[in-house]
Amino acid sequence: MPAFILNSEFAMTLHILGPGYSSLVRSVRLYCLEKGLQASFGMHLGGTPVALRSPEHLRLQPLGQVPVLLHGEQVVFETAVICRYLDQAFPETSLTPVDARAALEVAQWASAVSSTVDARVIRRYLLRIAGPKGGSAITPEELAQAQAEVEFTLAAVAHQLGEKPFLCGEAFTLADALLAPMLDYLERTPGAGWLARHEPLGAYLQRLKARPSGQQVLVAPDFTAP
Ligand SMILES: N[C@@H](CCC(=O)N[C@@H](CS)C(=O)NCC(=O)O)C(=O)O
């Protein structure tokens, strides 16, 4: 463990290592804010920039991914695990339902959103049309296939949401923290009208954006910030 993490200056502060535009960094920020926790974020440690896959990064996350949570001496990676850790570390504001059946539903949708929905919406669609290669890496046939997968996936998510205020019921949970940044980025895709075609997802996103956490996190991304 690098010495700076053990430095008392950082002890028990929360820092989310990762750029603010990362959808999963945004998920952890939403979770923190919904729990009333202040956390700094960015691809830096104590003000010192950390390059993706640099030795400093790989010491904290061997696979070279973000986000990574630093809480005092504790280092945690994997977005859902980070959020569950936060509920263990700060149980008085736990966002995990007490009821076992309700907790199972949240775990199930959190897993589905962070694996399947993320793959179909972010990795195979948004990053390919608007990522660093700006659409040049996708053929019209691949684009049509990726769009069909997004349509299919949003229909399933909209069905799960139904008339409920949140994805798994009456309260904000990990499933919402994971889903909201993905929907926010879809909504920002010019001319696509994804959420309008899959109501109530559009209204749901607007409700999440109106919350104090959403007002801080679900905003236009700054791709220049470290
Ligand atoms: N399973 C990981 C996935 C993390 C992930 O894919 N992060 C992206 C940014 S949103 C990343 O680090 N991409 C760079 C890479 O995979 O090399 C999690 O849930 O945190």
Short mmCIF file of C-alpha atoms and ligand atoms in Angstrom, two decimals:
data_model
loop_
_atom_site.label_atom_id
_atom_site.label_comp_id
_atom_site.label_asym_id
_atom_site.label_seq_id
_atom_site.Cartn_x
_atom_site.Cartn_y
_atom_site.Cartn_z
CA MET A 1 0.00 0.00 0.00
CA PRO A 2 1.47 3.40 -0.96
CA ALA A 3 2.59 5.54 1.97
CA PHE A 4 0.32 8.45 1.05
CA ILE A 5 -2.79 6.40 1.80
CA LEU A 6 -1.58 5.85 5.34
CA ASN A 7 -0.90 9.54 5.78
CA SER A 8 -3.20 10.84 8.52
CA GLU A 9 -4.09 13.79 6.31
CA PHE A 10 -6.18 11.40 4.21
CA ALA A 11 -7.30 9.15 7.05
CA MET A 12 -11.01 8.41 6.87
CA THR A 13 -11.71 10.82 4.07
CA LEU A 14 -13.55 9.38 1.08
CA HIS A 15 -12.00 9.72 -2.36
CA ILE A 16 -13.32 8.16 -5.56
CA LEU A 17 -10.43 7.58 -7.93
CA GLY A 18 -11.66 8.02 -11.50
CA PRO A 19 -12.67 10.77 -13.90
CA GLY A 20 -15.96 12.53 -13.20
CA TYR A 21 -17.38 11.63 -16.61
CA SER A 22 -17.11 7.85 -15.98
CA SER A 23 -20.65 6.49 -15.58
CA LEU A 24 -19.53 4.22 -12.73
CA VAL A 25 -17.70 7.02 -10.91
CA ARG A 26 -21.01 8.87 -11.18
CA SER A 27 -22.82 5.89 -9.66
CA VAL A 28 -20.56 5.91 -6.60
CA ARG A 29 -20.94 9.69 -6.27
CA LEU A 30 -24.74 9.35 -6.37
CA TYR A 31 -24.61 6.63 -3.73
CA CYS A 32 -22.40 8.73 -1.45
CA LEU A 33 -24.61 11.79 -1.79
CA GLU A 34 -27.80 9.79 -1.21
CA LYS A 35 -26.17 8.59 2.03
CA GLY A 36 -25.21 12.15 2.98
CA LEU A 37 -21.49 11.43 2.51
CA GLN A 38 -19.05 13.91 1.01
CA ALA A 39 -16.46 12.33 -1.28
CA SER A 40 -13.86 13.93 -3.48
CA PHE A 41 -13.38 12.41 -6.91
CA GLY A 42 -11.06 12.58 -9.89
CA MET A 43 -8.09 10.81 -11.40
CA HIS A 44 -5.76 12.08 -8.73
CA LEU A 45 -4.64 11.25 -5.21
CA GLY A 46 -4.13 14.09 -2.78
CA GLY A 47 -3.95 16.49 -5.73
CA THR A 48 -1.31 14.44 -7.59
CA PRO A 49 -2.55 13.24 -11.01
CA VAL A 50 -2.73 9.47 -11.46
CA ALA A 51 -2.57 8.16 -15.03
CA LEU A 52 -4.82 5.28 -16.08
CA ARG A 53 -2.91 1.98 -15.72
CA SER A 54 0.10 3.74 -14.17
CA PRO A 55 1.92 1.82 -11.40
CA GLU A 56 0.09 3.98 -8.82
CA HIS A 57 -3.26 3.06 -10.34
CA LEU A 58 -2.44 -0.66 -10.69
CA ARG A 59 -1.33 -0.84 -7.05
CA LEU A 60 -4.91 0.10 -6.13
CA GLN A 61 -6.79 -1.67 -8.95
CA PRO A 62 -4.74 -4.46 -10.58
CA LEU A 63 -7.02 -4.55 -13.66
CA GLY A 64 -6.51 -0.84 -14.34
CA GLN A 65 -10.15 0.18 -14.02
CA VAL A 66 -12.09 2.88 -12.22
CA PRO A 67 -13.75 3.65 -9.88
CA VAL A 68 -11.64 2.84 -6.85
CA LEU A 69 -12.75 4.02 -3.42
CA LEU A 70 -10.18 5.13 -0.87
CA HIS A 71 -11.52 5.39 2.66
CA GLY A 72 -8.68 5.96 5.06
CA GLU A 73 -6.50 2.87 4.69
CA GLN A 74 -9.25 0.88 2.98
CA VAL A 75 -9.11 0.52 -0.80
CA VAL A 76 -12.16 -0.93 -2.59
CA PHE A 77 -12.82 -1.53 -6.29
CA GLU A 78 -15.85 -2.81 -8.26
CA THR A 79 -18.71 -0.30 -8.21
CA ALA A 80 -21.38 -2.45 -6.57
CA VAL A 81 -18.91 -3.71 -3.97
CA ILE A 82 -17.87 -0.12 -3.21
CA CYS A 83 -21.50 0.84 -2.57
CA ARG A 84 -22.11 -2.21 -0.38
CA TYR A 85 -18.93 -1.37 1.53
CA LEU A 86 -20.29 2.15 2.10
CA ASP A 87 -23.46 0.66 3.59
CA GLN A 88 -21.34 -1.48 5.92
CA ALA A 89 -19.08 1.41 6.91
CA PHE A 90 -22.00 3.82 7.34
CA PRO A 91 -24.89 1.54 8.34
CA GLU A 92 -27.02 4.32 9.79
CA THR A 93 -27.73 5.51 6.24
CA SER A 94 -27.82 2.10 4.57
CA LEU A 95 -29.64 2.13 1.22
CA THR A 96 -29.95 -1.68 1.23
CA PRO A 97 -33.47 -2.87 2.14
CA VAL A 98 -33.74 -4.71 5.45
CA ASP A 99 -36.37 -7.10 4.08
CA ALA A 100 -34.61 -10.12 2.55
CA ARG A 101 -36.90 -10.39 -0.47
CA ALA A 102 -36.54 -6.68 -1.24
CA ALA A 103 -32.76 -6.92 -0.80
CA LEU A 104 -32.68 -9.83 -3.24
CA GLU A 105 -34.53 -7.79 -5.86
CA VAL A 106 -32.05 -4.93 -5.49
CA ALA A 107 -29.07 -7.31 -5.72
CA GLN A 108 -30.54 -8.94 -8.81
CA TRP A 109 -31.19 -5.66 -10.66
CA ALA A 110 -27.90 -4.12 -9.53
CA SER A 111 -26.08 -7.08 -11.02
CA ALA A 112 -28.13 -6.99 -14.24
CA VAL A 113 -27.61 -3.25 -14.67
CA SER A 114 -23.87 -3.29 -13.96
CA SER A 115 -23.26 -6.26 -16.26
CA THR A 116 -25.87 -6.63 -19.03
CA VAL A 117 -27.33 -3.10 -19.26
CA ASP A 118 -23.85 -1.54 -19.02
CA ALA A 119 -22.52 -3.82 -21.79
CA ARG A 120 -25.42 -3.20 -24.18
CA VAL A 121 -25.93 0.52 -23.53
CA ILE A 122 -22.48 1.89 -22.66
CA ARG A 123 -19.85 -0.46 -24.08
CA ARG A 124 -21.52 -1.74 -27.27
CA TYR A 125 -23.51 1.39 -28.14
CA LEU A 126 -22.59 4.75 -26.57
CA LEU A 127 -18.82 4.28 -26.47
CA ARG A 128 -18.84 3.04 -30.06
CA ILE A 129 -20.85 5.95 -31.46
CA ALA A 130 -19.57 8.71 -29.19
CA GLY A 131 -16.40 7.30 -27.65
CA PRO A 132 -12.80 8.18 -28.47
CA LYS A 133 -13.10 6.72 -31.99
CA GLY A 134 -16.27 8.75 -32.60
CA GLY A 135 -18.28 6.17 -34.54
CA SER A 136 -15.60 5.38 -37.09
CA ALA A 137 -15.22 1.89 -35.61
CA ILE A 138 -18.78 0.76 -36.27
CA THR A 139 -20.41 -0.37 -39.52
CA PRO A 140 -24.08 0.47 -40.30
CA GLU A 141 -25.01 -3.18 -39.68
CA GLU A 142 -23.25 -3.20 -36.30
CA LEU A 143 -24.93 0.10 -35.40
CA ALA A 144 -28.38 -1.29 -36.24
CA GLN A 145 -27.67 -4.37 -34.13
CA ALA A 146 -26.40 -2.28 -31.20
CA GLN A 147 -29.48 -0.01 -31.39
CA ALA A 148 -31.82 -3.01 -31.43
CA GLU A 149 -30.12 -4.33 -28.29
CA VAL A 150 -30.56 -0.95 -26.56
CA GLU A 151 -34.27 -0.88 -27.55
CA PHE A 152 -34.79 -4.40 -26.20
CA THR A 153 -32.93 -3.62 -22.97
CA LEU A 154 -34.72 -0.32 -22.29
CA ALA A 155 -38.09 -2.00 -22.83
CA ALA A 156 -37.21 -4.57 -20.14
CA VAL A 157 -35.96 -1.90 -17.72
CA ALA A 158 -39.05 0.28 -18.33
CA HIS A 159 -41.25 -2.75 -17.61
CA GLN A 160 -39.43 -3.38 -14.33
CA LEU A 161 -39.82 0.28 -13.34
CA GLY A 162 -43.54 0.36 -14.15
CA GLU A 163 -45.35 2.87 -11.95
CA LYS A 164 -42.82 2.64 -9.10
CA PRO A 165 -40.83 5.74 -8.13
CA PHE A 166 -37.54 3.78 -8.14
CA LEU A 167 -36.34 0.72 -10.03
CA CYS A 168 -36.93 -1.67 -7.13
CA GLY A 169 -39.72 0.05 -5.24
CA GLU A 170 -40.36 3.03 -3.02
CA ALA A 171 -36.77 3.98 -2.15
CA PHE A 172 -33.51 4.86 -3.92
CA THR A 173 -31.16 1.86 -4.02
CA LEU A 174 -27.95 0.66 -5.63
CA ALA A 175 -29.95 -0.32 -8.73
CA ASP A 176 -30.90 3.34 -9.29
CA ALA A 177 -27.35 4.57 -8.64
CA LEU A 178 -26.07 2.22 -11.34
CA LEU A 179 -28.81 2.91 -13.87
CA ALA A 180 -29.21 6.71 -13.63
CA PRO A 181 -25.84 7.72 -15.21
CA MET A 182 -26.45 5.33 -18.12
CA LEU A 183 -29.89 6.83 -18.80
CA ASP A 184 -28.48 10.33 -18.43
CA TYR A 185 -25.88 9.61 -21.14
CA LEU A 186 -28.50 8.03 -23.39
CA GLU A 187 -30.69 11.11 -23.00
CA ARG A 188 -27.75 13.29 -24.04
CA THR A 189 -27.39 11.41 -27.35
CA PRO A 190 -28.51 14.02 -29.90
CA GLY A 191 -31.75 13.22 -31.70
CA ALA A 192 -32.02 9.63 -30.49
CA GLY A 193 -35.11 10.08 -28.26
CA TRP A 194 -34.29 6.88 -26.37
CA LEU A 195 -36.10 7.65 -23.15
CA ALA A 196 -39.14 9.30 -24.75
CA ARG A 197 -39.73 6.02 -26.59
CA HIS A 198 -39.45 4.08 -23.34
CA GLU A 199 -41.55 5.95 -20.82
CA PRO A 200 -41.66 5.94 -17.84
CA LEU A 201 -37.83 6.00 -18.06
CA GLY A 202 -37.75 9.66 -19.13
CA ALA A 203 -39.91 10.79 -16.20
CA TYR A 204 -37.87 8.58 -13.83
CA LEU A 205 -34.62 10.18 -14.96
CA GLN A 206 -36.10 13.66 -14.52
CA ARG A 207 -37.10 12.77 -10.95
CA LEU A 208 -33.59 11.50 -10.20
CA LYS A 209 -32.02 14.60 -11.74
CA ALA A 210 -34.20 16.81 -9.52
CA ARG A 211 -32.87 15.17 -6.32
CA PRO A 212 -29.96 16.96 -4.58
CA SER A 213 -27.65 14.07 -5.59
CA GLY A 214 -28.78 14.25 -9.22
CA GLN A 215 -28.34 18.01 -9.35
CA GLN A 216 -24.65 17.50 -8.52
CA VAL A 217 -23.92 14.37 -10.53
CA LEU A 218 -26.33 14.05 -13.47
CA VAL A 219 -25.04 17.15 -15.23
CA ALA A 220 -23.22 17.71 -18.52
CA PRO A 221 -19.92 15.80 -18.33
CA ASP A 222 -16.63 17.68 -18.20
CA PHE A 223 -14.23 15.65 -20.34
CA THR A 224 -11.34 18.02 -19.58
CA ALA A 225 -11.30 17.58 -15.78
CA PRO A 226 -8.70 15.10 -14.45
N1 LIG B 1 -16.75 -4.15 -13.08
C1 LIG B 1 -16.17 -2.83 -12.94
C2 LIG B 1 -16.14 -2.17 -14.30
C3 LIG B 1 -15.33 -0.89 -14.25
C4 LIG B 1 -15.20 -0.25 -15.63
O1 LIG B 1 -15.49 -0.85 -16.67
N2 LIG B 1 -14.74 0.99 -15.60
C5 LIG B 1 -14.42 1.68 -16.82
C6 LIG B 1 -14.79 3.15 -16.71
S1 LIG B 1 -16.54 3.40 -16.49
C7 LIG B 1 -12.93 1.55 -17.03
O2 LIG B 1 -12.17 1.63 -16.09
N3 LIG B 1 -12.51 1.36 -18.28
C8 LIG B 1 -11.12 1.23 -18.62
C9 LIG B 1 -10.71 -0.22 -18.80
O3 LIG B 1 -11.54 -1.13 -18.62
O4 LIG B 1 -9.55 -0.42 -19.12
C10 LIG B 1 -16.98 -2.02 -11.91
O5 LIG B 1 -18.15 -2.37 -11.68
O6 LIG B 1 -16.44 -1.09 -11.31
#
